[in-house]
Coordinates of C-alpha atoms in Angstrom, one line a residue:
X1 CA -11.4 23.6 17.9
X2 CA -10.6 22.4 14.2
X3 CA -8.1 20.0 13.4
X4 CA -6.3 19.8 9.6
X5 CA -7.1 15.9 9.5
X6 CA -9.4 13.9 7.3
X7 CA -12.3 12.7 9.5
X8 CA -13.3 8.5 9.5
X9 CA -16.2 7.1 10.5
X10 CA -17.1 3.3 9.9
X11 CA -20.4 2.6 8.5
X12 CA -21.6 0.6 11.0
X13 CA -21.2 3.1 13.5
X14 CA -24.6 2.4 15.3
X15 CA -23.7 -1.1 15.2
X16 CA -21.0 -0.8 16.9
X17 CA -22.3 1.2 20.2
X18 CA -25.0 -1.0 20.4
X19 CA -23.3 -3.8 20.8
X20 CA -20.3 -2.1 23.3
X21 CA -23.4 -1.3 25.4
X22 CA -25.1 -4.7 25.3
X23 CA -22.0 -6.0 26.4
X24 CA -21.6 -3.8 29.5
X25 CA -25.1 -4.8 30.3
X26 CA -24.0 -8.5 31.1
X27 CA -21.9 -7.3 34.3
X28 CA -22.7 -3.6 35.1
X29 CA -25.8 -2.3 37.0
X30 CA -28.6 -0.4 34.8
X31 CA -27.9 2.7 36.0
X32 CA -23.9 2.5 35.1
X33 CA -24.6 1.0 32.1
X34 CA -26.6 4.2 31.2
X35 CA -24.3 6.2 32.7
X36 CA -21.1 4.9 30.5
X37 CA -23.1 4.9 27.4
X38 CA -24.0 8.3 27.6
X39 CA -20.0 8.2 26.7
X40 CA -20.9 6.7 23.3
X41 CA -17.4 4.2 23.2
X42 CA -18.2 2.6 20.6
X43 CA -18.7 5.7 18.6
X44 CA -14.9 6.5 19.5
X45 CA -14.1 3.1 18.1
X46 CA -15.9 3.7 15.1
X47 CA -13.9 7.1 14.7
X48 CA -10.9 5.9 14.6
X49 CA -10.3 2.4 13.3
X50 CA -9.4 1.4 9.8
X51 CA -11.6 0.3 7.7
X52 CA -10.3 -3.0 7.2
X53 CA -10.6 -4.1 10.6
X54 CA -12.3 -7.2 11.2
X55 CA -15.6 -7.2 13.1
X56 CA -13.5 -9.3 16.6
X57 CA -11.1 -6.3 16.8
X58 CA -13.6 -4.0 16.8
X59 CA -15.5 -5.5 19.7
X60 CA -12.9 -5.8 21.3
X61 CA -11.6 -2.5 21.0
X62 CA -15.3 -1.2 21.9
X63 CA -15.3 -3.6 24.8
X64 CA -11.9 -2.4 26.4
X65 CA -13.5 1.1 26.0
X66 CA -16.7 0.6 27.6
X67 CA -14.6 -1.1 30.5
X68 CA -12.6 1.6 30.6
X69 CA -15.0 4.1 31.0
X70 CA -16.8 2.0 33.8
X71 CA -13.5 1.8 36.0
X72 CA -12.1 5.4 35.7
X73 CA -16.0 6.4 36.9
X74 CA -16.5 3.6 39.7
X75 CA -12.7 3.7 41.2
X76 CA -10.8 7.2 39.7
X77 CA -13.4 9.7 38.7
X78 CA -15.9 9.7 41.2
X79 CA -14.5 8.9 44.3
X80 CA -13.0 11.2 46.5
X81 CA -9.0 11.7 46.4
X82 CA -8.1 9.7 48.5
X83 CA -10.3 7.1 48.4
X84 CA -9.1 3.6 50.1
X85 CA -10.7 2.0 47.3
X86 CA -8.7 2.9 44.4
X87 CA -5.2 1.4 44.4
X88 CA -6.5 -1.6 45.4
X89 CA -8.8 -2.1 42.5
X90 CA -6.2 -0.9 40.1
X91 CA -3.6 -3.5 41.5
X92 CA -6.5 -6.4 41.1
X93 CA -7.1 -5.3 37.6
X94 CA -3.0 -5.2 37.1
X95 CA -3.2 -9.1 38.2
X96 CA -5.5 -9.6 36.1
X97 CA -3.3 -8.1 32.8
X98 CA -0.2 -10.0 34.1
X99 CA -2.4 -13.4 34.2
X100 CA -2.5 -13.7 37.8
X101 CA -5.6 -14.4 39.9
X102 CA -7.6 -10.9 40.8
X103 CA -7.5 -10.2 44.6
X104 CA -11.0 -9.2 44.3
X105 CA -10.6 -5.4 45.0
X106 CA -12.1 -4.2 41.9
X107 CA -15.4 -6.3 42.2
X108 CA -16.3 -9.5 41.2
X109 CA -18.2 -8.2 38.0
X110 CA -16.0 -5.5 37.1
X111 CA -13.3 -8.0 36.8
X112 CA -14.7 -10.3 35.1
X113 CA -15.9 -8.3 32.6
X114 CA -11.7 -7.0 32.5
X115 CA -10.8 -10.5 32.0
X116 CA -13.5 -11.1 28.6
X117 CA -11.5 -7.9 27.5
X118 CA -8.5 -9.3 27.9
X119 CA -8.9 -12.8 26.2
X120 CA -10.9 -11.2 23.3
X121 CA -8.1 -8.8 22.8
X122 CA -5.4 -12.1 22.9
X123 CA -7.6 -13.5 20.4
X124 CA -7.2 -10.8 17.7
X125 CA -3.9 -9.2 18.4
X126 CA -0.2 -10.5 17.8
X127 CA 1.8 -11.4 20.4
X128 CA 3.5 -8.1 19.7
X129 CA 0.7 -6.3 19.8
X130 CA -0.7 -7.5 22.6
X131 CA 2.6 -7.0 24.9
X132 CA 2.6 -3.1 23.3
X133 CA -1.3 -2.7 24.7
X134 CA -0.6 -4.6 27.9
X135 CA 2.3 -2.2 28.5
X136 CA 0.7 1.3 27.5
X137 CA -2.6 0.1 29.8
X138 CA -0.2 -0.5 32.9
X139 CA 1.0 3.2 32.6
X140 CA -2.5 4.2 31.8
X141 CA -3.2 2.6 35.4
X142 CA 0.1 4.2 36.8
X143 CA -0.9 7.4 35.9
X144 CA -4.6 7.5 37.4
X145 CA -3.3 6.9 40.5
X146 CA -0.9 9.7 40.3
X147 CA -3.8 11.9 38.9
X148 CA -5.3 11.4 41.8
X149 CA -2.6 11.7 43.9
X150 CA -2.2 15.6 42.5
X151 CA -5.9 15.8 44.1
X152 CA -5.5 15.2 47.7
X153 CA -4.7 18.3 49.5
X154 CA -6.4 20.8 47.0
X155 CA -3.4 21.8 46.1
X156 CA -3.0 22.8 42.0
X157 CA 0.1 20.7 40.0
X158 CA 2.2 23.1 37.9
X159 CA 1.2 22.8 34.6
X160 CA 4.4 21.0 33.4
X161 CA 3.4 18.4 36.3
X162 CA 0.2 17.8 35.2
X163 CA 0.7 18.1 31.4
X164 CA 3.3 15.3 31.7
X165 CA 0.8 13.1 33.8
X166 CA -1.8 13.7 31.3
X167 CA -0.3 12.5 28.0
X168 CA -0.9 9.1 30.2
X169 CA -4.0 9.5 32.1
X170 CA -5.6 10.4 28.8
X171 CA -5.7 7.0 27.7
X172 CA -4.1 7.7 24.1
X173 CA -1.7 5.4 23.3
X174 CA -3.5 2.2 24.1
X175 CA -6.3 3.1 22.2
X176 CA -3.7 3.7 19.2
X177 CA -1.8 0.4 19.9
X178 CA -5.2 -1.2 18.9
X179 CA -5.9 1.5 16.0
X180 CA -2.8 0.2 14.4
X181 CA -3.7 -3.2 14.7
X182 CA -7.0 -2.6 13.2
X183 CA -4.9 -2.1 9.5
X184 CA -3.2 -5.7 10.3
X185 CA 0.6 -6.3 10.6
X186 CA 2.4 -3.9 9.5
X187 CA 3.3 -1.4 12.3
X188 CA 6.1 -3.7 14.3
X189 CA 7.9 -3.0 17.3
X190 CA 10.6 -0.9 15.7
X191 CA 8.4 1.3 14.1
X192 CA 6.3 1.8 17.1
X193 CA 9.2 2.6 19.0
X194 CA 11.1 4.5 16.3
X195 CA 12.1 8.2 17.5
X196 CA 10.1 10.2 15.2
X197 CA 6.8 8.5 15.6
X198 CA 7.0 8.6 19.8
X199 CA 7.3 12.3 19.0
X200 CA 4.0 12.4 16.7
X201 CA 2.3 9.6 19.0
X202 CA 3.1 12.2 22.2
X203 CA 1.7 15.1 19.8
X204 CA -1.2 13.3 18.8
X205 CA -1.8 12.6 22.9
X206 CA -1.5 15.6 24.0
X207 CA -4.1 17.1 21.2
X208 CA -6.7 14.5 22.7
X209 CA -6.1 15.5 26.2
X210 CA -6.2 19.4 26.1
X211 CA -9.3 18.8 23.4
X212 CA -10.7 17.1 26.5
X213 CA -10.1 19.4 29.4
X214 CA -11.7 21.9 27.2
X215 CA -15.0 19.6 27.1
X216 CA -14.6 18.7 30.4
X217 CA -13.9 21.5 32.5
X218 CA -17.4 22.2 33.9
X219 CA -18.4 19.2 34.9
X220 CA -14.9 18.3 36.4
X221 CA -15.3 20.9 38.6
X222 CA -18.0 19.2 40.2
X223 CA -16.2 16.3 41.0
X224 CA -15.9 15.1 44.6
X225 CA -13.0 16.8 45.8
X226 CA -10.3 18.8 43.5
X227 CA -10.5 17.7 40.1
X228 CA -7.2 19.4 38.0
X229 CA -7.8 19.9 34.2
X230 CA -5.7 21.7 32.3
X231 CA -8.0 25.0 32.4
X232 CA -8.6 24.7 36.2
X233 CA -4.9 24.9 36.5
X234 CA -5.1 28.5 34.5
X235 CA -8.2 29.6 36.7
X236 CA -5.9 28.6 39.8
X237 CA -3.5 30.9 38.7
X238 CA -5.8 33.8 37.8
X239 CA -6.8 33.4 34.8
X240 CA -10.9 34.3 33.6
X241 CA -12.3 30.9 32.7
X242 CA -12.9 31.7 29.1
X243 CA -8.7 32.8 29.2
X244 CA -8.2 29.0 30.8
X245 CA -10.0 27.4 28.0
X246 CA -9.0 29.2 25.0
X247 CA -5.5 29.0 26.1
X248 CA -6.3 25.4 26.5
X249 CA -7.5 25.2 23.0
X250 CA -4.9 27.3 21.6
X251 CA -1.8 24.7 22.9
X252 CA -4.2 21.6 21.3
X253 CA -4.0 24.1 18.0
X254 CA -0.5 24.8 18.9
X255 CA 0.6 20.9 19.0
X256 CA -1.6 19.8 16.1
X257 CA 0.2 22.3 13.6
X258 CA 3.9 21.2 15.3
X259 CA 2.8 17.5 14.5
X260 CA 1.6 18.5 10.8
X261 CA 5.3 20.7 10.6
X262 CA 6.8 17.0 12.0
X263 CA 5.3 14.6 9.4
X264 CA 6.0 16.8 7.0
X265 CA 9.3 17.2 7.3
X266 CA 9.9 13.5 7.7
X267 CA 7.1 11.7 4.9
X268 CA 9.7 11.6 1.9
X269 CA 11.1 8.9 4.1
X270 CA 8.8 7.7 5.9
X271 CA 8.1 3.8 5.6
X272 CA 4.7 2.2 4.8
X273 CA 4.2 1.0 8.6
X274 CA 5.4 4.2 9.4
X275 CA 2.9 5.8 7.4
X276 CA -0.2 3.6 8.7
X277 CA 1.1 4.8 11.9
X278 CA 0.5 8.2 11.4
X279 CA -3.1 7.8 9.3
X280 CA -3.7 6.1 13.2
X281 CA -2.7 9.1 14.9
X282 CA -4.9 11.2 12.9
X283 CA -7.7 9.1 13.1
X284 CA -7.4 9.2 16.9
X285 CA -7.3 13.0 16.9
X286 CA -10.0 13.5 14.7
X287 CA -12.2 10.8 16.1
X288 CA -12.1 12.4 19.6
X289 CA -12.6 15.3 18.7
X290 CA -15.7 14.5 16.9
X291 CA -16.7 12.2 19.7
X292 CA -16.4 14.9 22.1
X293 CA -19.1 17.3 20.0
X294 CA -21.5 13.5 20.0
X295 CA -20.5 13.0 23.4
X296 CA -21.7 16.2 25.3
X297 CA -24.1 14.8 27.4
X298 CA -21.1 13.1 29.3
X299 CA -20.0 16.7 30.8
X300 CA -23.4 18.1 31.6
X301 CA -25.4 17.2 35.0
X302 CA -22.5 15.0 36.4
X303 CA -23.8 14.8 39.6
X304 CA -27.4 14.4 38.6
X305 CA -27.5 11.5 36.1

């Protein structure tokens, strides 16, 4: 799986994962901690940021990944479908991102930890910014719960179903929300929100996510319970597995050249922020993908670790 976009990778990459880690460690148990950092967040941070970025953005944006990858485990990932446990947490964890008190259903540690990533990420982000990350993460958290929703009675989604839910559940657009930031000011509200560059930011989302049902097929299959990825849709519906994940691959291939075609067409007028924008969506596609072939450990011996 190749992608026609120049790869990043901040110098201090080591740096940077070994502080996300150390940070985990003051509220997660040892084994989770080892567990999450097998993910290597901070080396997705370090993938995809600007260089300019100031070191407090980028803890905090390795932070709210390491977090991130602790929840989906503890409450989405590993828990059976229907699980009592989940909505709960994710409504706590809601209070907590609309400044309210935390009812507690998430854990005492895992919200506090939610809460440093929340004031550290107030602390470096605009006002604007901030509300643009707030409101991607509560649709991040809207459509978990609807992932697992599509898990409870075994049944598989259709694939237009799930590949809508997935451009969320993915976690994408946060993550760019704080990529932008990371080159300062200059991608606003209205070029955010601008028609062409939600199509390229969809694009760019959907790449990620089909990159990553490719990588995590196997061990998702292992999950407690039905675990739908893009190729275990295909394999539902007859398909060999190596069919399911090179058709997988081929649509990431398919929507990486239709967003090359898109900025194309558009970059004699594009605007600088609009620009920016775009060097963040490529860095976020790039930077997964490399991720993913540092991150392999993550989708072997789920069950075992």
């Amino acid at each position: 799986m190749s992608l026609p976009f120049r790869a990043v990778c901040h110098p201090d990459i080591d740096k940077i994962e070994k502080r996300a880690v150390e940070w985990l460690a003051q509220f997660a148990e040892p084994r989770m901690v080892a567990h999450v950092a097998r993910a290597r967040p901070g080396r997705i941070v370090a993938r995809t940021v600007h260089f300019e970025a100031s070191d407090d953005l980028i803890n905090a944006y390795a932070r709210f990944l390491s977090w991130g990858f602790w929840f989906d485990d503890v409450f989405i990932d590993d828990v059976p479908a229907d699980d009592p446990t989940s909505i709960p947490a994710v409504c706590s964890i809601l209070d907590i991102l609309d400044f309210r008190r935390p009812s507690g259903f998430a854990g005492t540690q895992m919200e506090a930890a939610f809460t440093e990533v929340v004031n550290s990420l107030r602390r470096v982000l605009l006002p604007e910014q901030w509300a643009r990350w707030a409101d991607q993460m509560r649709l991040w958290f809207a459509s978990m719960v609807m992932q697992n929703a599509m898990r409870i009675d075994g049944t598989p989604p259709a694939a237009a179903v799930y590949r809508t839910m997935r451009r969320y559940s993915v976690c994408s657009i946060p993550c760019i929300v704080l990529i932008d930031a990371s080159a300062g000011a200059v991608v606003d509200w209205n070029t955010f929100w601008d028609a062409d560059m939600t199509v390229l930011r969809l694009r760019a989302a959907k790449v990620v996510a089909w990159h990553n049902d490719v990588f995590s097929y196997h061990a998702e299959r292992k999950h407690p319970g039905s675990f739908w990825n893009l190729p275990a849709i295909y394999v539902a519906a007859d398909a060999t597995p190596e069919e399911a994940l090179r058709r997988t691959a081929n649509e990431a291939a398919e929507e990486a050249a239709e967003f090359v075609r898109h900025r194309d067409e558009i970059s004699p007028r594009m605007t600088k922020a609009q620009r920016v924008h775009v060097q963040s969506l490529e860095n976020w596609m790039s930077g997964c993908r490399d991720w993913s072939l540092e991150a392999t450990a993550r989708y072997v011996g789920w069950r075992e670790s």
